[in-house]
């Protein structure tokens, strides 16, 4: 009898050990989700929406807490992907341009003048290359749950209207990452890399002359128009968002709750993209009312900028990987 009991206990212990190696689905008290932008941005609202839906639908079992303004990375927006990769942060709703220093393939969205329209963006994201980007994410220990949108990045400054590359000559333009440094150098500007959290003050004190960001997503909710006079609507680069979770954090969620989280991610990102797009037309009008001088480039004027950045495009297409770039170009062409 004692012997049988001992065997049973032993089997139970061995079973626990075997499953222990697979990270058991034991929910954490809190899942930390990082963004580097203010809660008022459309991106910030998308993150909050996701957390709120998950809390509601899992009846509080999966508790996602959103940390805005890059507080979990000491203000460093580029460290977010790295920290989700190594598990120090559970989740991120992060822009592709912030992910690019960690995973080079994500530079593809930033290629100058690649996307003429939202249709083109949507076709690229839905292409096999879009899926491949999520597979690459897995090599970095993350699982992609959905695509969102930061938006088309438009140029603002305080010196003069920018209609030709000559107008950019010598202007100090704040940028984020190396591909943007290359683009603005090619255009004759003086690009300065800076964290988003420092930009408003730098514009206010005129340490820099300008910056580039999406109108509806960032420029309006963060009141950039209060410290900038000129805007050029040139769609030179597009920035997508990725909602992703660390693999080990994901394994702590049981399959039934994982299914709910995936569905909430889908809905929250649909909400976020729709909001970003519906706010844009109103946004241009709003900025004009606030006294901004807005320049819309004609296709011929845009072509001058495009031609000047062609070498940068080719250099970065090589870095991204031509298979992904060609797949994106094919998707874009299918919408023309
Ligand atoms: O830093 C920026 O410009 C922002 C807010 O758009 C990103 O995080 C990429």
PDB file of C-alpha atoms in Angstrom, residues 156-159 196 199-206 208-211 219 222-230 290 292:
ATOM      1  CA  UNK A 156       6.271  70.639 -40.124  1.00  0.00           C
ATOM      2  CA  UNK A 157       8.664  73.515 -39.499  1.00  0.00           C
ATOM      3  CA  UNK A 158       8.886  77.043 -38.255  1.00  0.00           C
ATOM      4  CA  UNK A 159      10.953  78.720 -40.952  1.00  0.00           C
ATOM      5  CA  UNK A 196       9.877  61.782 -29.171  1.00  0.00           C
ATOM      6  CA  UNK A 199      10.549  67.023 -29.299  1.00  0.00           C
ATOM      7  CA  UNK A 200       7.894  69.452 -28.077  1.00  0.00           C
ATOM      8  CA  UNK A 201      10.305  71.386 -25.864  1.00  0.00           C
ATOM      9  CA  UNK A 202      12.980  71.355 -28.568  1.00  0.00           C
ATOM     10  CA  UNK A 203      10.488  72.876 -31.017  1.00  0.00           C
ATOM     11  CA  UNK A 204       9.332  75.400 -28.457  1.00  0.00           C
ATOM     12  CA  UNK A 205      12.852  76.555 -27.628  1.00  0.00           C
ATOM     13  CA  UNK A 206      13.798  76.433 -31.325  1.00  0.00           C
ATOM     14  CA  UNK A 208      15.217  72.388 -33.878  1.00  0.00           C
ATOM     15  CA  UNK A 209      13.274  73.935 -36.770  1.00  0.00           C
ATOM     16  CA  UNK A 210      10.972  71.078 -37.609  1.00  0.00           C
ATOM     17  CA  UNK A 211       9.871  67.466 -37.281  1.00  0.00           C
ATOM     18  CA  UNK A 219       0.498  66.265 -34.588  1.00  0.00           C
ATOM     19  CA  UNK A 222       0.050  66.448 -28.999  1.00  0.00           C
ATOM     20  CA  UNK A 223      -0.541  70.069 -30.123  1.00  0.00           C
ATOM     21  CA  UNK A 224       2.528  70.337 -32.330  1.00  0.00           C
ATOM     22  CA  UNK A 225       0.593  73.077 -34.192  1.00  0.00           C
ATOM     23  CA  UNK A 226       1.097  75.368 -31.196  1.00  0.00           C
ATOM     24  CA  UNK A 227       4.829  75.477 -31.865  1.00  0.00           C
ATOM     25  CA  UNK A 228       4.985  75.001 -35.657  1.00  0.00           C
ATOM     26  CA  UNK A 229       3.834  77.277 -38.459  1.00  0.00           C
ATOM     27  CA  UNK A 230       4.259  75.351 -41.742  1.00  0.00           C
ATOM     28  CA  UNK A 290      -5.226  77.051 -35.906  1.00  0.00           C
ATOM     29  CA  UNK A 292      -0.924  76.642 -39.843  1.00  0.00           C
TER      30      UNK A 292
END
